[in-house]
Short mmCIF file of C-alpha atoms in Angstrom, two decimals:
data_model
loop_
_atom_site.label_atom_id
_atom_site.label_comp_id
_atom_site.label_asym_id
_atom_site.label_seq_id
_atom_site.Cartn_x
_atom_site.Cartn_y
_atom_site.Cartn_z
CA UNK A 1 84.94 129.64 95.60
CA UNK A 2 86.09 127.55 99.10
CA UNK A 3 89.19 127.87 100.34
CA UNK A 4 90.48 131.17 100.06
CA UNK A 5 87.34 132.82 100.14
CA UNK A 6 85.75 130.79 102.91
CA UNK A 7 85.89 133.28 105.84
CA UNK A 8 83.34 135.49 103.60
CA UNK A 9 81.19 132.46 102.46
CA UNK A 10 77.90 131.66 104.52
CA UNK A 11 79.39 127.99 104.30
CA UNK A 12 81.79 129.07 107.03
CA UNK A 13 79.20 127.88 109.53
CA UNK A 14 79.21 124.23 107.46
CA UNK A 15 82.89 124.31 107.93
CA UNK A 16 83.20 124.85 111.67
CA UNK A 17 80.72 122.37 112.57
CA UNK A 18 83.01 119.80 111.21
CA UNK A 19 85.81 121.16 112.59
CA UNK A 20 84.31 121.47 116.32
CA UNK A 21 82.11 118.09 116.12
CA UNK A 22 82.74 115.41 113.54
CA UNK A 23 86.61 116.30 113.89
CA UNK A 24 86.25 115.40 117.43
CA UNK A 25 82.90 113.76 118.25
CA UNK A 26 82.21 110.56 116.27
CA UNK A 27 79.28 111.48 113.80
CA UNK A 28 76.89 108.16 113.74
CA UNK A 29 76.01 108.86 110.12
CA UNK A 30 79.07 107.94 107.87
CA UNK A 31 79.34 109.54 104.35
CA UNK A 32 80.65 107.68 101.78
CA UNK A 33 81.75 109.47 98.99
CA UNK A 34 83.26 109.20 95.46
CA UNK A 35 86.14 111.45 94.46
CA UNK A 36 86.70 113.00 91.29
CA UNK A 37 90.43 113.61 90.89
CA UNK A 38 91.71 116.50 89.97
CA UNK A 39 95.07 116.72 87.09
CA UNK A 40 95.94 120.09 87.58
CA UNK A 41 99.39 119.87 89.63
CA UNK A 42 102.87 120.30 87.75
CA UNK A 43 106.19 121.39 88.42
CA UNK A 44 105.97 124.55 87.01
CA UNK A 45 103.61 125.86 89.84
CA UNK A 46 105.85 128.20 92.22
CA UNK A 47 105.08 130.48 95.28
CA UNK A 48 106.86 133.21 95.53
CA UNK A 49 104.90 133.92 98.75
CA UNK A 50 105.91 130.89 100.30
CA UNK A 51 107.85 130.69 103.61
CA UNK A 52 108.34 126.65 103.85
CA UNK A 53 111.52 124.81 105.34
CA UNK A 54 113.61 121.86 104.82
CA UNK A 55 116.15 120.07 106.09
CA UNK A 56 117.22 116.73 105.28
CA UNK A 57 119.13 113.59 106.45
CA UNK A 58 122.68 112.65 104.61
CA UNK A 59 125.30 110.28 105.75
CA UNK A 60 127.50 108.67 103.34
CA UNK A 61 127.16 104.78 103.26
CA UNK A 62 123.87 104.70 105.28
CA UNK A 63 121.27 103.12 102.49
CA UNK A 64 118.26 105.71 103.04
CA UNK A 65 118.82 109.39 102.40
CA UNK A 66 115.90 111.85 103.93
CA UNK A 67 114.08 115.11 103.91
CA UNK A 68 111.62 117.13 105.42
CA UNK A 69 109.56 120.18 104.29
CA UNK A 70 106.83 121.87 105.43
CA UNK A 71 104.49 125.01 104.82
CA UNK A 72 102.19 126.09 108.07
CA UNK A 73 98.82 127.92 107.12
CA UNK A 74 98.49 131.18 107.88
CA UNK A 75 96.89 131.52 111.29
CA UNK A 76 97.51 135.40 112.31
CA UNK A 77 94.25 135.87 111.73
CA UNK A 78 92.80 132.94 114.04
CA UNK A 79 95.55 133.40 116.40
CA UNK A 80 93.64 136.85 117.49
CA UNK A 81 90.35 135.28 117.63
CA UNK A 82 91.86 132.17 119.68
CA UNK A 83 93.84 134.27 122.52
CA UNK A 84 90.91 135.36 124.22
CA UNK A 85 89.53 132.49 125.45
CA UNK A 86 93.46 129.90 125.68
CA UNK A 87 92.71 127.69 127.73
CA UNK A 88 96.28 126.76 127.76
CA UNK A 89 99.81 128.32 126.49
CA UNK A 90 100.31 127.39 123.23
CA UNK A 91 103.56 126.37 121.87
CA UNK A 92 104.41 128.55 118.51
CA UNK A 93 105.31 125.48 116.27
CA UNK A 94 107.14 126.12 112.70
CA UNK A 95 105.10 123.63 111.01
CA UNK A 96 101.87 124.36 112.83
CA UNK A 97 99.48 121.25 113.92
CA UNK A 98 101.82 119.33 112.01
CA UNK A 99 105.15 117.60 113.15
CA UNK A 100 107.72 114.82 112.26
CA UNK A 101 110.50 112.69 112.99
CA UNK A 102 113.49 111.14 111.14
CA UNK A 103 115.66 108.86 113.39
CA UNK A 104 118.20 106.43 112.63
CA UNK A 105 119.66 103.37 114.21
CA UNK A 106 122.17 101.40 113.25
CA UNK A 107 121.26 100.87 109.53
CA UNK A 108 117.60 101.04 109.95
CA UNK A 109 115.70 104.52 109.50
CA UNK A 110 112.19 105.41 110.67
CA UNK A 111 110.45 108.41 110.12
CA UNK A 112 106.46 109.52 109.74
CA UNK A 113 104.28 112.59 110.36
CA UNK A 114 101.49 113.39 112.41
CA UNK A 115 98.71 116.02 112.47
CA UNK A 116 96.98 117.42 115.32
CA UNK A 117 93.19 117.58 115.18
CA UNK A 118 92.69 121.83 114.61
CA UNK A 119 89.08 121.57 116.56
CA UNK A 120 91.13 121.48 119.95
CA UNK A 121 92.73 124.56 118.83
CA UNK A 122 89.01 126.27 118.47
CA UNK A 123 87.94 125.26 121.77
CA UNK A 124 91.45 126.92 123.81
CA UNK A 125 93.70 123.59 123.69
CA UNK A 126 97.22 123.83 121.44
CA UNK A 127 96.49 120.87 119.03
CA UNK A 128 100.33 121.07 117.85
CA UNK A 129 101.44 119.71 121.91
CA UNK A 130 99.99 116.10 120.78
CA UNK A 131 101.10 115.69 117.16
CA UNK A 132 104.79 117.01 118.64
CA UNK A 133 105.52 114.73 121.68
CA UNK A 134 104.15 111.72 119.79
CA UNK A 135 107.07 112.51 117.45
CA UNK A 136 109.53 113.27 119.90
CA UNK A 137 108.61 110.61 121.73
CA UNK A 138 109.05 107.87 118.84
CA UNK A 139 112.14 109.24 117.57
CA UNK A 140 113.39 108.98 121.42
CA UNK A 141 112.30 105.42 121.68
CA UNK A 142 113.36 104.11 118.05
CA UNK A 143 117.25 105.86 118.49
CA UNK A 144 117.34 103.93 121.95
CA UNK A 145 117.54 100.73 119.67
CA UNK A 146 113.83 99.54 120.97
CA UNK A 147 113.41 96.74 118.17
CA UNK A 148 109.60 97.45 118.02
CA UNK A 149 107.69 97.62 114.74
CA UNK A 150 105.91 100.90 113.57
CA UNK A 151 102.59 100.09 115.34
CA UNK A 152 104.41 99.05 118.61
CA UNK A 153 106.50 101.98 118.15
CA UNK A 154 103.14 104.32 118.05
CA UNK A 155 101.66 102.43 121.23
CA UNK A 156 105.16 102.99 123.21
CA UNK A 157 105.50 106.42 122.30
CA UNK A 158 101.68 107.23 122.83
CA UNK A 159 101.46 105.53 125.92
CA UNK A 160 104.63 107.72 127.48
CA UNK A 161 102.47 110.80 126.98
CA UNK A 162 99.92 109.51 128.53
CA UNK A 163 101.00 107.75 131.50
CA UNK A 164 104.02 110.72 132.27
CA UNK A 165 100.93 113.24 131.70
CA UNK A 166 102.92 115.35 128.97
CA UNK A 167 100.02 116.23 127.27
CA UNK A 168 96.50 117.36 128.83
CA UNK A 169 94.83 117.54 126.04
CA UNK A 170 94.45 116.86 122.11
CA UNK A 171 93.82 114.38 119.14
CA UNK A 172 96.30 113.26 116.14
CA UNK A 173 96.66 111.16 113.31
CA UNK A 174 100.09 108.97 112.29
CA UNK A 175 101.68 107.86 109.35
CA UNK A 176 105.22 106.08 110.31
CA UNK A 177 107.84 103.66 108.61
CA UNK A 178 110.54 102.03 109.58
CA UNK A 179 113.25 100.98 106.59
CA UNK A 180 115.88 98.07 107.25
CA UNK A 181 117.79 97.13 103.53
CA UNK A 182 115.05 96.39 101.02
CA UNK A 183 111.57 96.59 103.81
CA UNK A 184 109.43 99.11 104.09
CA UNK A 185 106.88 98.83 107.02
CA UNK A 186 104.30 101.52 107.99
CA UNK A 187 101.80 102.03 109.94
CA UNK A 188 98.86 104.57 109.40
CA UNK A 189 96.11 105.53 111.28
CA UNK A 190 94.05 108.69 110.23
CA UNK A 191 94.25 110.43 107.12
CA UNK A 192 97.86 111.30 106.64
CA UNK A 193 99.42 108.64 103.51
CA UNK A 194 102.80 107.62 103.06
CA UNK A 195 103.29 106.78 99.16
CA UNK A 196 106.21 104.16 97.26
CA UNK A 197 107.32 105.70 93.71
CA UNK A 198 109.27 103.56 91.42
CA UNK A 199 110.56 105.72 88.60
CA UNK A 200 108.15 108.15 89.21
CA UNK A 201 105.02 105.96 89.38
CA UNK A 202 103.25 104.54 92.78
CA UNK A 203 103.60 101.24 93.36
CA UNK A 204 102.40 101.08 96.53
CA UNK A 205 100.07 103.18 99.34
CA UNK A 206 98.46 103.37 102.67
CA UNK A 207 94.88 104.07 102.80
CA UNK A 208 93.39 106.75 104.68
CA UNK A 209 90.97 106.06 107.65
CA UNK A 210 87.84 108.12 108.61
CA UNK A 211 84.84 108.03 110.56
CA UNK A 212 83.67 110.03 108.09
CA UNK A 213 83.71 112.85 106.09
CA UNK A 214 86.80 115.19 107.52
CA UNK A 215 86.85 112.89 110.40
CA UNK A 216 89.84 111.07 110.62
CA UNK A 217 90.99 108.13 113.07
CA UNK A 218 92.67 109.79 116.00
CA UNK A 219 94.60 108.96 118.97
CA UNK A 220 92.87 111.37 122.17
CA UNK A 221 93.91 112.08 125.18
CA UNK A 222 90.54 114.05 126.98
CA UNK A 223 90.77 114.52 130.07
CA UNK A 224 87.42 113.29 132.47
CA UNK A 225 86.24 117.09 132.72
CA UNK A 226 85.85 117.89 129.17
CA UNK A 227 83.76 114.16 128.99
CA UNK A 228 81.77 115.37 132.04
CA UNK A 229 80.77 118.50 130.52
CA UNK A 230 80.29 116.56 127.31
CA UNK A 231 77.85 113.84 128.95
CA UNK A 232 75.83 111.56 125.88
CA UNK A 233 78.92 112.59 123.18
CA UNK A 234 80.98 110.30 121.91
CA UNK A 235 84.15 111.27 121.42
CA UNK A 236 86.92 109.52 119.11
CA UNK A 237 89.12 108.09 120.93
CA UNK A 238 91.02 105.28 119.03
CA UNK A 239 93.73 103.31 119.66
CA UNK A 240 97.35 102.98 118.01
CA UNK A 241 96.52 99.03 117.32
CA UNK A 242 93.79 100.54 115.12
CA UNK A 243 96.37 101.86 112.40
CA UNK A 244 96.58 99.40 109.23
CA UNK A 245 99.94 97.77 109.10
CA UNK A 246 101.69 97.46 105.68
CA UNK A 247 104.92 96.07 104.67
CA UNK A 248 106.77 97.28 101.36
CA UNK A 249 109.87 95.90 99.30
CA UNK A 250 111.92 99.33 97.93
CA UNK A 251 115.23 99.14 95.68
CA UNK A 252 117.62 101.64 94.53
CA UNK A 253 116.39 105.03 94.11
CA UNK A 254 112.46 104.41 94.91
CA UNK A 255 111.26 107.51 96.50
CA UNK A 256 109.02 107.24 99.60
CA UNK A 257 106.94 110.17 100.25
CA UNK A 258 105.09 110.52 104.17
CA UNK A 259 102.55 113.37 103.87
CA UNK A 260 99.79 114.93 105.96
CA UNK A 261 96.32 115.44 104.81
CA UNK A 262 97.74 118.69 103.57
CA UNK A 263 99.04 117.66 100.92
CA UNK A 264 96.23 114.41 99.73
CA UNK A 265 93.91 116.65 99.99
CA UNK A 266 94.74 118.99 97.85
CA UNK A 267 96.35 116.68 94.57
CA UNK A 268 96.28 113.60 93.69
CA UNK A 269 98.61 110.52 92.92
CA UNK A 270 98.37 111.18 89.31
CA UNK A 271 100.07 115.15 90.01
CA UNK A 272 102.88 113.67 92.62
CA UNK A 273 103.73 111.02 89.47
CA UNK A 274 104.20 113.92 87.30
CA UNK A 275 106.02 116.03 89.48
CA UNK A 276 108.94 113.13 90.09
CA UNK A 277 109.05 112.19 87.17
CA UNK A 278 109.73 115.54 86.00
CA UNK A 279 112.22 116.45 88.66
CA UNK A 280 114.15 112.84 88.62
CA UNK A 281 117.34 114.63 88.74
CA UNK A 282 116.40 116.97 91.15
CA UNK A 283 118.24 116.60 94.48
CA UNK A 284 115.98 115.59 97.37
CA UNK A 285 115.76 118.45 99.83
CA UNK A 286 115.80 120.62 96.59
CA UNK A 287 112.50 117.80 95.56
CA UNK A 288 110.60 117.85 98.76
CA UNK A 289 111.17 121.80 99.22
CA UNK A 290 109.52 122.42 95.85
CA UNK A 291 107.10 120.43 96.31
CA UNK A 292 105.98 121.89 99.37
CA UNK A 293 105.82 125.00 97.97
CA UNK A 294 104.15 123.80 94.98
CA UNK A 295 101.02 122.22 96.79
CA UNK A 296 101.01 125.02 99.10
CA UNK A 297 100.50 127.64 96.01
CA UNK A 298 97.29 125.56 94.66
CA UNK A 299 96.42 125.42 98.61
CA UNK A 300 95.61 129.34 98.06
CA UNK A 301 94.45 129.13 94.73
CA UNK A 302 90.44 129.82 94.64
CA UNK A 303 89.92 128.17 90.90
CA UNK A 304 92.16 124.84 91.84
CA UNK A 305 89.78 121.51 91.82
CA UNK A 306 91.37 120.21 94.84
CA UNK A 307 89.76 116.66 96.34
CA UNK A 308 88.86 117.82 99.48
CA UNK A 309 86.58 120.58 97.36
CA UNK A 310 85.15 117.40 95.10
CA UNK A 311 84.82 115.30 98.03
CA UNK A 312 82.60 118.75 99.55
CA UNK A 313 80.75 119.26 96.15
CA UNK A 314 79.99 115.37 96.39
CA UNK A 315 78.85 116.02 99.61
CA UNK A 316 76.61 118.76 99.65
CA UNK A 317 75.07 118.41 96.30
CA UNK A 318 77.16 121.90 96.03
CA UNK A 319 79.43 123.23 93.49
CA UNK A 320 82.45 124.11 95.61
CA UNK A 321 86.38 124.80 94.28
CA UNK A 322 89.60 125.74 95.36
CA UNK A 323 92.52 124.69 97.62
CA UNK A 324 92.27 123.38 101.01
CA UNK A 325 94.20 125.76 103.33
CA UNK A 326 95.99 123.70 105.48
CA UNK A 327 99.44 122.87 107.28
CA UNK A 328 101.65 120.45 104.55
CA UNK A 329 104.15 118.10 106.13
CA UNK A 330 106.01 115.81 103.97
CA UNK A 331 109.13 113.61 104.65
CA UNK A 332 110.56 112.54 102.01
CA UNK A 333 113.33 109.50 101.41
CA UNK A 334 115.35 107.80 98.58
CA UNK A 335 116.68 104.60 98.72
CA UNK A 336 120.74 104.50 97.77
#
């Protein structure tokens, strides 16, 4: 078993030495691995347990309709463990490490997700501060009318919090778009994914980057005393002209799906295909709400063959299964 039953594994100490070092310092030995995907995701799966919001984006005549859902991990547990040695207040955020943005201007819509690296949590920092002013911080820039595309978008909005010092400390990754009539173009840097579905079957994807195994591209801000104390590390520190830039063409009704590693790591294209296609009439905050809740349930589930727990069995040489725990994020949007 992983997931669920990881705090009573001996493999706990595996799992927090990639959270505390290859999450943040860059490992020199990259792991390549080869994913078996799982097919075990349909819309049947429910959560009755589930607490996860939505709210979504709807003005009549404007050519992109959007949502947002999200499911937080349960962190009570942590949270105990973690107040003792805060380092800094931490901001209670609804959808954890995770955060978003949908703005619009004029006709044009942009929108992405971003997820703050969970080490800085472990060490006293509040990894949501990052992932949340990046967001507010695009969304404030793009609904100025700044004609910037989605990479210069991530370097204005990432250089604000740095330069007005709104965040001390932290790492994130970025997945954003920006839609004007029939062009979709993204930017992605880290392991969140942003997905095109045509009828209910991808046409088009960003790929994830990583250092390595579970260590994603990440824009840092580390301040010189934690790199004092840290002398011979290396930590990642990348840059927002690092993302990989894509461009798209979407038509009436594609769905566009922006997702944290919260949800790729957990099912695969193949499940999301199924899922659409077997909710096509399903309105879209009704859509991205469900799913949430559906990847969230096989999150928990112990027996689940998720592809984070393949990409771990790859790994180690180990049989491990279940459902990543982990904060899900996913704006959604449908072309009119």
């Amino acid at each position: 078993m992983f997931i669920s039953s990881i705090r009573r594994s001996k493999f706990i100490v595996l799992v927090i030495l990639i959270s505390l070092t290859t999450h943040i310092l860059l490992n020199t030995a990259v792991v390549k691995t080869k994913v078996i995907r799982p097919r075990h995701f349909s819309s049947s799966t429910s959560s009755s347990s589930s607490s996860s919001s939505s709210s979504s984006l709807h003005v009549d005549s404007f050519p992109f309709e959007a949502s947002v859902a999200f499911q937080p991990k349960e962190r009570e547990e942590n949270n105990r463990m973690m107040r003792r040695h805060m380092k800094v207040q931490r901001v209670e955020s609804p959808s954890g490490e995770d955060n978003y943005f949908i703005a619009k201007a004029g006709s044009k819509l942009a929108c992405g997700v971003a997820d703050g690296v969970g080490g800085w949590a472990e060490l006293g920092y509040d990894s949501s501060a990052i992932s949340r002013e990046l967001c507010n911080s695009m969304k404030e820039s793009f609904t100025k009318g700044d004609h910037l595309s989605p990479v210069q978008l991530l370097n204005h909005a990432f250089d604000k919090i740095q330069n007005e010092d709104i965040v001390k400390v932290g790492g994130t990754t970025a997945c954003l778009g920006i839609f004007e009539k029939n062009t979709l173009k993204v930017a992605n840097l880290g392991d969140s994914w942003c997905g095109v579905f045509r009828q209910g079957s991808l046409i088009a994807e960003t790929k994830v980057q990583t250092h390595g195994f579970n260590t994603p591209y990440q824009l840092a801000i580390i301040p010189n005393e934690i790199k004092t104390q840290n002398k011979g590390s290396r930590f990642i520190m990348d840059q927002p002209d690092d993302a990989d830039e894509y461009e798209f063409n979407v038509v009436k009704d594609d769905i566009v799906i922006f997702a944290t590693d919260g949800v790729i790591d957990n099912i695969d294209v193949k499940d999301i295909e199924l899922y659409l296609k077997d909710n096509e009439k399903t309105p879209l905050e009704e859509l991205s709400s469900k799913f949430v809740q559906n990847v969230y349930t096989l999150s928990l589930d112990e027996n689940f063959p998720s592809v984070f727990s393949q990409e771990l069995s790859q790994l180690t040489g180990q049989f491990y299964s279940g459902g990543k725990e982990d904060d899900i994020t996913v704006v959604m949007v449908k072309v009119q």
